[in-house]
Amino acid sequence: MNVLSRLQDIDRRWLYLALALSCLVPFLVTIRLPVYVSPETRSLYEAIDRCPKDKVILVDSAWDAGSLGENWGQVEVVFDHMLRKGIKFIVISLDITPLGPQFADKVISKLVKTKYPYRKYGVDWVNLGFTKGDWQAMQQIAKDIRRQFKRDSRGWSLDDAKHLPLMQRVHNIDDIYMIYSVTYSPMENWIPFVHGVYGTPIGFGCAGIQSTTYYRYILSKQLVGMLVGVRGAAEYDALLYPNVRERQSLGTQLIVPQAFGHTAIIVAVILGNVGYFAARKGERKVGTRR
Amino acid sequence: MATRRRLIAAVTFLAGLYYFLEFIVPPIIPWRTVQGEVVKVSSKAIVVRRTDGQIVSVPIRDNIIAYRKRPTGAPERVEPKSLHPGDQVSIGPTTYLSDWITDVNNFFVVLGAMAWGMGLMSLWMVHSANIRKRKEEWYGSVLFFVAVAIGVVAGLGYGAESGVLKRLNDVVVNDVLRPMGSTVFSLLAFYMASAAYRSFRLKSREAILMMGSAFIVMLGQIPIGLWLTHRLPEPLWLPVMSQWILYIANSAAVRGMWFGMMLGAIAVGLRFWLSLERGAFFGKEL
């Protein structure tokens, strides 16, 4: 067995170490790489930017710790955009995880504390909390949001004008400009049950590995845009902050480690194939000698 | 036992039948629907100019419903008395099916929520049996009950402005669940790297095609792809080639796959609706 053929039998612990180091190095050394903004990210950005002042955006933030690496950045950049422009929004968490509202709260409170201290809960945004129901809940929300949510996540009635002035002008789908659903794998039922019936634009934020099933909706214009994994969050951040030094979202922080991690996997696959072909060549030579 | 199976089958059929009929039957009786533009609204009748020019007066009764066309083209149900001259409407006696949709939906939302409770009950039964019979690693079951109790108490702190419960909630969610959940999912990256290294071999033409597109898409997702190819003409940039693969080739393949899967889902759905499935609840077809 020659040296090259041993490349296909590298102990997996060396691979784990190489992957860990390649993801760790960008956290220790500042490396900046250019970001290419994809069409689906740009169209989502432009759709949110066009939101009229008298409408709100409904954000279905149904993710938790498992997909935090990808979804945190996706909601962070969109919340940043809406808080900056004064676009009012309502956060819900539909069906998938009851921890969704808390993680959304964490992202918003961090943004409000660091960048937008003048934005107020109840005036600029409301978190209605978790609900179950899939497409049934989507229909209820579209017809009358108070059929599905009686109170917000803090316990105040939706008709409480003192604590929730924003909700006094939000009743049904007519008051909602757009729906942005962020989770590991957003529910496609938003498309037939809301976009199909009322024409409301829908945008998704999803894990990279799940995105391949949603590209067809963008082609058919049933989805107005999509943020794909960490890349989508970094691209949206690049649109929000053209100056790279101003970008602080989790997507921008993680895109370089992800780049190095992908590169490490590609190098590992190439090495494995080099070893495979070297071993095959060696076997053929042995076969010829015999 | 046979009676229970028949009861389950009957309820399943009726539930599916309601949703099927609610979907295909219009909300207004078709042969008594009046479509057109509202001319006049009074407390006793709505006067509509039909699409053929004829003027029709529809008396307002309890069973009369109206659907107004939104600017987007989608219909919205409105009270007949809230119509205005100039509105495009469909008005007539209701078929009642759509009137019940909210209550039926609420019922299924509650049913779905009960499934969570059933899951908890099932776990309770399994783990309490482990402790009672002192099965292997029964202390894990004790930890399960302790974790459930802590989770329930911590959950009471969500939404609170301050206090012990809020602090406990923050600790459990931010300092325990968040890092543990992230850690478990992060392990996938190492497994995938190892699996890709061991299994991706260029043994055939199809494997070469798959590997090539995988490399293009993986490099197109990260800035390194743009950095490697930005000096080439734009159509040859890795991100641009990656976009073509995802939008065109991938979309075509996924559409074909989903078309087949949905046809299968319709067939399976029909079998469940008509209780033709054999399985945990059915020893034989009814």
XYZ file of C-alpha atoms in Angstrom:
576
model
C 0.000 0.000 0.000
C 1.599 3.289 -1.037
C 1.508 6.536 0.951
C -1.228 8.111 -1.132
C -3.582 5.159 -0.695
C -3.439 5.679 3.092
C -5.252 8.971 2.560
C -8.536 7.075 2.358
C -8.063 5.609 5.849
C -7.326 8.689 7.947
C -8.491 8.227 11.537
C -11.753 10.184 11.949
C -10.393 11.898 15.069
C -7.916 13.808 12.892
C -10.847 14.909 10.742
C -12.779 16.087 13.796
C -9.730 18.019 14.980
C -9.186 19.598 11.565
C -12.852 20.626 11.360
C -12.840 22.046 14.883
C -9.633 24.033 14.254
C -10.827 25.342 10.894
C -14.050 26.617 12.519
C -12.179 28.011 15.535
C -9.460 30.019 13.748
C -11.804 32.725 12.332
C -12.980 33.488 15.877
C -9.387 34.185 16.928
C -8.201 36.018 13.833
C -10.329 38.658 12.109
C -10.834 37.558 8.524
C -13.115 39.472 6.163
C -14.380 37.899 2.965
C -16.629 39.447 0.277
C -20.302 38.504 0.435
C -22.305 37.882 -2.737
C -25.945 38.888 -2.227
C -28.233 36.278 -3.752
C -31.478 37.203 -5.557
C -33.709 35.615 -2.914
C -32.132 37.658 -0.108
C -32.306 40.890 -2.068
C -35.964 40.418 -2.974
C -36.870 39.713 0.678
C -35.003 42.841 1.754
C -36.793 44.962 -0.843
C -40.187 43.507 0.072
C -39.736 44.333 3.768
C -38.388 47.785 2.879
C -41.590 48.527 0.965
C -43.897 47.903 3.937
C -46.484 50.727 4.160
C -46.614 52.723 7.391
C -50.172 51.661 8.196
C -49.474 47.921 7.999
C -47.525 45.461 10.127
C -45.316 42.477 9.354
C -46.159 39.173 11.022
C -43.047 37.239 12.050
C -43.545 33.542 12.782
C -40.428 32.893 14.858
C -40.689 29.157 15.595
C -37.092 28.093 16.305
C -35.117 27.173 19.375
C -31.622 26.198 20.463
C -31.173 23.437 17.898
C -31.307 25.759 14.883
C -30.084 28.846 16.726
C -26.914 29.069 14.654
C -28.906 29.660 11.480
C -32.214 31.178 12.599
C -30.946 33.670 15.213
C -29.066 35.647 12.557
C -32.059 35.481 10.187
C -34.458 37.079 12.665
C -31.812 39.443 14.011
C -31.183 41.149 10.664
C -34.890 41.437 9.835
C -35.752 42.800 13.301
C -32.834 45.247 12.908
C -34.244 46.393 9.555
C -37.767 46.841 10.928
C -36.700 48.600 14.121
C -34.448 50.917 12.164
C -37.140 51.890 9.655
C -39.942 52.029 12.193
C -41.834 49.137 10.584
C -44.223 47.716 13.166
C -44.244 43.973 13.614
C -46.000 41.189 15.503
C -44.158 38.058 16.617
C -45.898 34.710 16.940
C -44.665 31.138 17.217
C -46.827 28.645 15.412
C -46.977 24.992 16.296
C -43.329 23.914 16.308
C -41.714 24.880 19.602
C -43.051 26.640 22.704
C -39.603 28.156 23.273
C -39.864 30.220 20.085
C -41.269 33.397 21.694
C -38.520 33.516 24.316
C -35.735 33.301 21.768
C -37.386 36.019 19.671
C -37.669 38.176 22.806
C -33.979 37.679 23.470
C -32.998 38.843 19.969
C -35.263 41.896 20.095
C -34.222 42.944 23.604
C -30.559 42.790 22.605
C -31.204 45.027 19.566
C -33.332 47.482 21.539
C -30.737 47.682 24.318
C -27.768 48.268 22.008
C -29.178 50.193 19.044
C -32.826 51.244 19.411
C -33.587 52.226 23.026
C -36.382 54.497 21.812
C -38.439 51.590 20.447
C -41.113 50.432 22.880
C -42.917 47.146 23.358
C -46.599 47.479 22.562
C -45.975 50.476 20.298
C -43.358 49.197 17.831
C -43.761 45.461 18.275
C -45.837 42.891 20.120
C -45.051 39.269 20.951
C -48.214 37.195 20.988
C -46.470 34.001 22.068
C -46.915 30.377 21.095
C -49.999 28.753 19.632
C -50.859 25.413 18.139
C -52.867 24.696 15.042
C -50.908 24.587 11.763
C -53.171 25.591 8.856
C -56.200 25.922 11.109
C -54.414 28.605 13.125
C -53.262 30.306 9.916
C -56.881 30.560 8.748
C -57.977 31.914 12.130
C -55.191 34.504 12.206
C -56.089 35.652 8.705
C -59.786 36.025 9.462
C -59.481 37.496 12.944
C -56.251 37.400 14.942
C -58.184 37.598 18.198
C -59.751 34.207 17.448
C -56.321 32.623 17.882
C -54.697 34.953 20.415
C -56.634 36.461 23.294
C -53.549 37.773 25.113
C -49.950 38.561 24.320
C -46.995 36.669 25.793
C -46.934 38.980 28.814
C -50.580 38.360 29.662
C -52.117 41.640 28.459
C -55.389 41.462 26.580
C -55.138 42.353 22.886
C -57.838 44.956 23.499
C -55.741 46.654 26.192
C -55.083 49.985 24.481
C -52.815 51.214 27.258
C -50.240 48.399 27.047
C -50.766 47.296 23.421
C -51.669 50.355 21.323
C -50.279 48.624 18.216
C -52.853 45.831 18.436
C -55.749 48.285 18.342
C -55.223 48.650 14.596
C -54.442 45.016 13.815
C -57.437 42.743 13.390
C -56.989 40.459 10.404
C -54.994 39.799 7.258
C -55.974 43.191 5.804
C -53.757 44.862 8.403
C -50.809 42.530 7.746
C -48.536 43.503 4.864
C -46.352 40.424 4.858
C -45.575 37.218 6.754
C -41.980 36.174 7.492
C -41.690 32.642 8.818
C -38.380 31.629 10.403
C -37.688 28.136 11.626
C -35.555 25.134 10.748
C -38.109 24.137 8.073
C -40.911 26.714 7.612
C -44.422 25.389 7.089
C -45.425 25.438 3.472
C -49.073 25.792 4.477
C -48.563 29.558 4.713
C -48.501 29.528 0.909
C -51.832 27.868 0.044
C -53.804 29.032 3.091
C -52.680 32.664 3.264
C -50.859 33.689 0.091
C -53.165 31.648 -2.131
C -56.358 33.027 -0.583
C -55.448 36.617 0.315
C -52.380 37.325 -1.836
C -50.274 38.261 1.207
C -46.527 38.088 0.431
C -44.694 35.331 2.321
C -40.971 35.162 3.074
C -39.062 32.293 4.653
C -35.953 31.995 6.796
C -34.778 28.394 6.888
C -31.821 26.116 7.503
C -29.478 25.748 4.550
C -30.161 22.071 4.143
C -33.938 22.640 3.964
C -33.760 25.483 1.456
C -33.634 23.225 -1.611
C -37.345 22.426 -1.236
C -38.352 26.098 -1.258
C -36.536 27.448 -4.340
C -39.407 26.325 -6.555
C -41.770 28.662 -4.691
C -39.513 31.607 -5.408
C -39.497 30.764 -9.123
C -43.294 30.623 -9.146
C -43.441 33.888 -7.121
C -45.354 32.250 -4.288
C -42.509 33.229 -1.981
C -41.318 36.802 -2.162
C -37.840 35.916 -0.850
C -35.882 33.672 1.437
C -32.917 33.757 3.800
C -30.897 30.561 3.493
C -29.002 29.589 6.625
C -26.083 31.609 7.880
C -25.339 32.835 4.347
C -28.756 34.515 4.042
C -28.322 36.342 7.337
C -24.835 37.545 6.327
C -26.131 38.733 2.936
C -29.031 40.623 4.522
C -26.584 42.206 6.961
C -24.484 43.302 3.980
C -27.537 45.037 2.500
C -28.327 46.733 5.819
C -24.725 47.803 6.469
C -22.668 48.342 3.292
C -19.674 49.126 5.507
C -18.356 45.744 6.632
C -17.050 47.124 9.953
C -20.603 48.029 11.018
C -21.941 44.486 10.597
C -22.404 42.738 13.936
C -25.141 40.163 13.359
C -24.609 36.500 14.192
C -24.830 35.683 10.479
C -21.829 37.866 9.690
C -19.891 36.401 12.632
C -20.562 32.806 11.575
C -20.168 33.011 7.779
C -16.363 32.903 7.870
C -16.165 29.884 10.254
C -18.773 28.224 8.051
C -16.618 28.987 5.005
C -13.590 27.381 6.627
C -15.667 24.409 7.785
C -17.012 23.799 4.267
C -13.482 24.052 2.902
C -12.253 21.497 5.429
C -14.995 19.055 4.376
C -14.225 19.577 0.671
C -10.496 18.996 1.301
C -11.341 15.827 3.271
C -13.491 14.498 0.407
C -10.733 15.261 -2.129
C -8.127 13.512 0.040
C -10.416 10.506 0.404
C -10.796 10.259 -3.383
C -7.054 10.702 -3.985
C -6.457 7.808 -1.585
C -9.182 5.753 -3.269
C -7.741 6.168 -6.770
C -4.175 5.564 -5.525
C -5.317 2.313 -3.895
C -7.126 1.221 -7.060
C -4.044 1.944 -9.160
C -1.942 -0.078 -6.736
C -4.386 -3.008 -6.931
C -4.317 -2.946 -10.743
C -0.483 -3.013 -10.743
C -0.500 -5.994 -8.401
C -3.069 -7.710 -10.607
C -0.859 -7.141 -13.742
C 2.209 -8.580 -11.987
C 0.253 -11.716 -11.120
C -63.457 -4.211 20.243
C -65.182 -4.279 16.860
C -67.605 -1.582 18.063
C -64.712 0.626 19.121
C -63.011 0.176 15.767
C -66.239 1.030 13.946
C -66.765 4.104 16.122
C -63.212 5.330 15.387
C -63.725 4.687 11.684
C -67.074 6.533 11.681
C -65.670 9.609 13.487
C -62.625 9.648 11.197
C -64.860 9.502 8.128
C -67.186 12.255 9.339
C -64.296 14.561 10.234
C -62.677 14.068 6.835
C -66.030 14.387 5.070
C -66.654 17.789 6.684
C -63.327 19.220 5.521
C -63.730 17.694 2.057
C -67.214 19.160 1.623
C -66.197 22.517 3.122
C -63.438 22.699 0.518
C -65.429 21.765 -2.581
C -68.901 23.099 -1.774
C -69.197 26.889 -2.242
C -70.191 28.832 0.895
C -73.275 30.171 -0.924
C -75.794 27.881 -2.653
C -74.551 28.072 -6.261
C -77.905 28.262 -8.097
C -79.125 31.004 -5.774
C -75.963 33.119 -5.784
C -76.288 36.662 -7.064
C -73.001 38.097 -8.378
C -72.433 41.663 -9.437
C -72.013 45.231 -8.299
C -73.913 46.674 -5.340
C -76.262 49.477 -6.383
C -78.094 50.232 -3.158
C -78.006 49.050 0.461
C -81.002 49.322 2.781
C -81.939 47.674 6.080
C -84.219 45.192 4.323
C -82.517 44.403 1.016
C -79.360 44.669 -1.087
C -79.865 45.761 -4.694
C -77.274 44.255 -7.052
C -76.644 44.849 -10.757
C -75.706 41.400 -12.105
C -72.989 40.865 -14.691
C -75.696 40.527 -17.391
C -77.053 43.993 -16.468
C -80.161 42.778 -14.670
C -81.020 44.514 -11.377
C -81.884 42.069 -8.568
C -83.034 42.811 -5.025
C -81.798 40.312 -2.399
C -83.792 40.481 0.862
C -81.609 40.423 3.997
C -82.427 37.365 6.091
C -80.525 35.427 8.754
C -79.318 32.815 6.252
C -78.065 35.354 3.697
C -74.274 35.866 3.521
C -72.168 38.142 1.341
C -68.603 37.873 -0.005
C -66.961 41.079 -1.160
C -64.057 41.011 -3.613
C -60.883 42.530 -2.160
C -58.509 44.641 -4.298
C -56.261 41.545 -4.471
C -59.155 39.529 -5.922
C -59.605 37.308 -2.883
C -63.139 37.208 -1.408
C -63.815 38.359 2.168
C -66.950 37.553 4.070
C -68.788 40.660 5.274
C -72.102 41.513 6.888
C -74.634 42.333 4.127
C -75.456 45.623 5.832
C -71.801 46.712 5.710
C -71.708 46.654 1.913
C -71.396 49.897 -0.043
C -72.515 50.877 -3.533
C -69.807 49.925 -5.993
C -68.654 46.789 -4.127
C -68.237 43.627 -6.186
C -70.146 40.925 -4.292
C -71.433 37.394 -4.330
C -74.535 37.184 -2.137
C -77.049 34.459 -1.363
C -78.166 31.812 1.144
C -75.404 30.034 3.053
C -74.603 26.325 2.804
C -73.648 26.511 6.548
C -70.480 24.439 6.047
C -68.117 27.413 6.209
C -69.999 28.874 9.183
C -68.770 26.059 11.379
C -65.116 26.098 10.239
C -63.928 28.211 13.190
C -65.451 25.889 15.772
C -64.239 22.754 13.968
C -60.739 24.257 13.662
C -60.735 25.093 17.361
C -61.696 21.509 18.127
C -58.748 20.151 16.166
C -56.364 22.694 17.683
C -57.422 21.456 21.130
C -57.079 17.851 19.948
C -53.572 18.569 18.723
C -52.680 20.150 22.052
C -53.979 17.033 23.818
C -51.386 15.015 21.906
C -48.709 16.843 23.893
C -50.372 15.783 27.106
C -50.604 12.207 25.855
C -46.901 12.240 25.087
C -46.147 13.382 28.614
C -48.444 10.691 30.048
C -46.739 8.033 27.975
C -43.308 9.132 29.184
C -44.637 9.199 32.760
C -45.852 5.601 32.484
C -42.598 4.329 30.985
C -40.300 6.067 33.446
C -42.388 5.349 36.528
C -42.359 1.647 35.560
C -38.540 1.837 35.238
C -38.255 3.223 38.769
C -40.822 0.845 40.286
C -39.165 -2.253 38.796
C -35.621 -0.925 39.329
C -34.700 -1.586 35.732
C -31.223 -0.909 34.408
C -30.213 2.769 34.759
C -33.498 3.567 36.565
C -31.826 6.656 38.038
C -32.122 8.202 34.561
C -35.893 8.021 34.977
C -35.598 9.837 38.317
C -33.649 12.564 36.522
C -36.445 12.736 33.954
C -39.044 13.548 36.617
C -36.744 16.082 38.262
C -36.201 17.785 34.867
C -39.942 17.866 34.147
C -40.631 19.453 37.533
C -37.904 22.073 37.029
C -39.174 22.783 33.507
C -42.755 23.270 34.677
C -41.716 25.623 37.482
C -39.330 27.518 35.206
C -42.032 27.866 32.553
C -44.197 29.760 35.023
C -41.573 32.502 34.940
C -41.977 33.224 31.237
C -43.510 36.634 30.680
C -42.778 37.793 34.221
C -41.042 41.130 34.559
C -38.897 40.139 37.562
C -38.681 37.687 40.443
C -37.311 34.262 41.293
C -39.367 32.457 38.673
C -38.172 34.798 35.933
C -34.547 34.239 36.967
C -35.103 30.471 37.007
C -36.697 30.675 33.557
C -33.741 32.647 32.207
C -31.255 30.141 33.663
C -33.091 27.079 32.341
C -33.678 28.472 28.822
C -30.549 30.562 28.233
C -27.924 28.741 30.287
C -29.073 25.121 30.062
C -31.382 24.441 27.097
C -29.698 26.813 24.672
C -26.119 25.494 24.982
C -27.292 21.865 25.258
C -29.498 22.124 22.178
C -26.761 23.843 20.191
C -24.214 21.240 21.296
C -26.346 18.289 20.226
C -26.972 19.783 16.784
C -23.331 20.808 16.418
C -22.346 17.151 16.670
C -24.039 16.667 13.301
C -21.315 18.715 11.612
C -18.628 16.239 12.692
C -20.705 13.201 11.737
C -21.402 14.704 8.307
C -17.742 15.479 7.734
C -16.753 11.920 8.639
C -19.556 10.401 6.548
C -18.712 12.597 3.545
C -15.021 11.678 3.775
C -15.743 7.931 3.927
C -18.597 7.580 1.469
C -18.149 10.174 -1.327
C -16.146 8.212 -3.893
C -16.050 8.887 -7.629
C -17.021 5.381 -8.639
C -19.317 6.273 -11.554
C -20.312 9.091 -13.931
C -23.356 9.902 -11.785
C -21.149 10.157 -8.715
C -18.841 12.583 -10.578
C -21.847 14.715 -11.564
C -23.167 14.704 -7.998
C -19.776 15.523 -6.524
C -19.195 18.355 -8.996
C -22.546 19.999 -8.264
C -22.057 19.474 -4.512
C -18.681 21.264 -4.654
C -20.133 24.126 -6.708
C -23.101 24.581 -4.359
C -21.002 24.255 -1.181
C -18.421 26.767 -2.403
C -21.169 29.026 -3.764
C -22.733 29.237 -0.305
C -19.601 30.711 1.275
C -17.529 33.831 0.531
C -14.539 31.704 -0.473
C -16.406 30.750 -3.655
C -16.689 34.398 -4.693
C -13.092 35.079 -3.636
C -11.817 32.212 -5.825
C -13.695 33.178 -8.989
C -14.388 36.926 -8.861
C -11.788 37.634 -11.553
C -13.661 35.437 -14.047
C -16.717 36.649 -16.052
C -19.811 36.840 -13.810
C -21.612 33.759 -15.262
C -18.611 31.708 -14.102
C -18.631 32.936 -10.528
C -19.244 30.047 -8.158
C -22.183 31.752 -6.397
C -23.855 32.420 -9.760
C -23.374 28.811 -10.912
C -24.629 27.632 -7.546
C -27.760 29.763 -7.955
C -28.421 28.225 -11.375
C -28.144 24.711 -9.944
C -30.483 25.546 -7.051
C -33.077 27.515 -9.018
C -33.222 25.494 -12.235
C -31.885 21.948 -11.855
C -32.835 21.515 -8.191
C -36.308 23.072 -8.576
C -37.148 20.779 -11.472
C -36.048 17.700 -9.542
C -37.836 18.764 -6.338
C -41.054 19.532 -8.228
C -41.009 16.054 -9.767
C -40.293 14.482 -6.390
C -43.007 16.408 -4.569
C -45.538 15.696 -7.309
C -44.970 11.985 -6.788
C -44.937 12.344 -3.004
C -48.198 14.300 -2.965
C -49.924 11.721 -5.162
C -48.790 9.129 -2.666
C -49.969 11.351 0.198
C -53.421 11.615 -1.412
C -53.576 7.832 -1.694
C -52.470 7.345 1.913
C -54.826 10.090 3.094
C -57.735 8.387 1.344
C -56.831 5.096 3.006
C -56.749 6.727 6.448
C -59.968 8.631 5.800
C -61.812 5.486 4.761
C -60.063 3.451 7.509
C -58.612 1.021 5.010
C -55.221 0.997 6.759
C -54.149 -2.002 8.778
C -51.937 -1.058 11.706
C -51.876 -0.384 15.444
C -55.594 0.340 15.699
C -56.927 -2.032 13.124
C -56.302 -5.755 13.205
C -58.030 -6.056 9.843
C -59.780 -3.859 7.354
C -63.357 -2.954 8.291
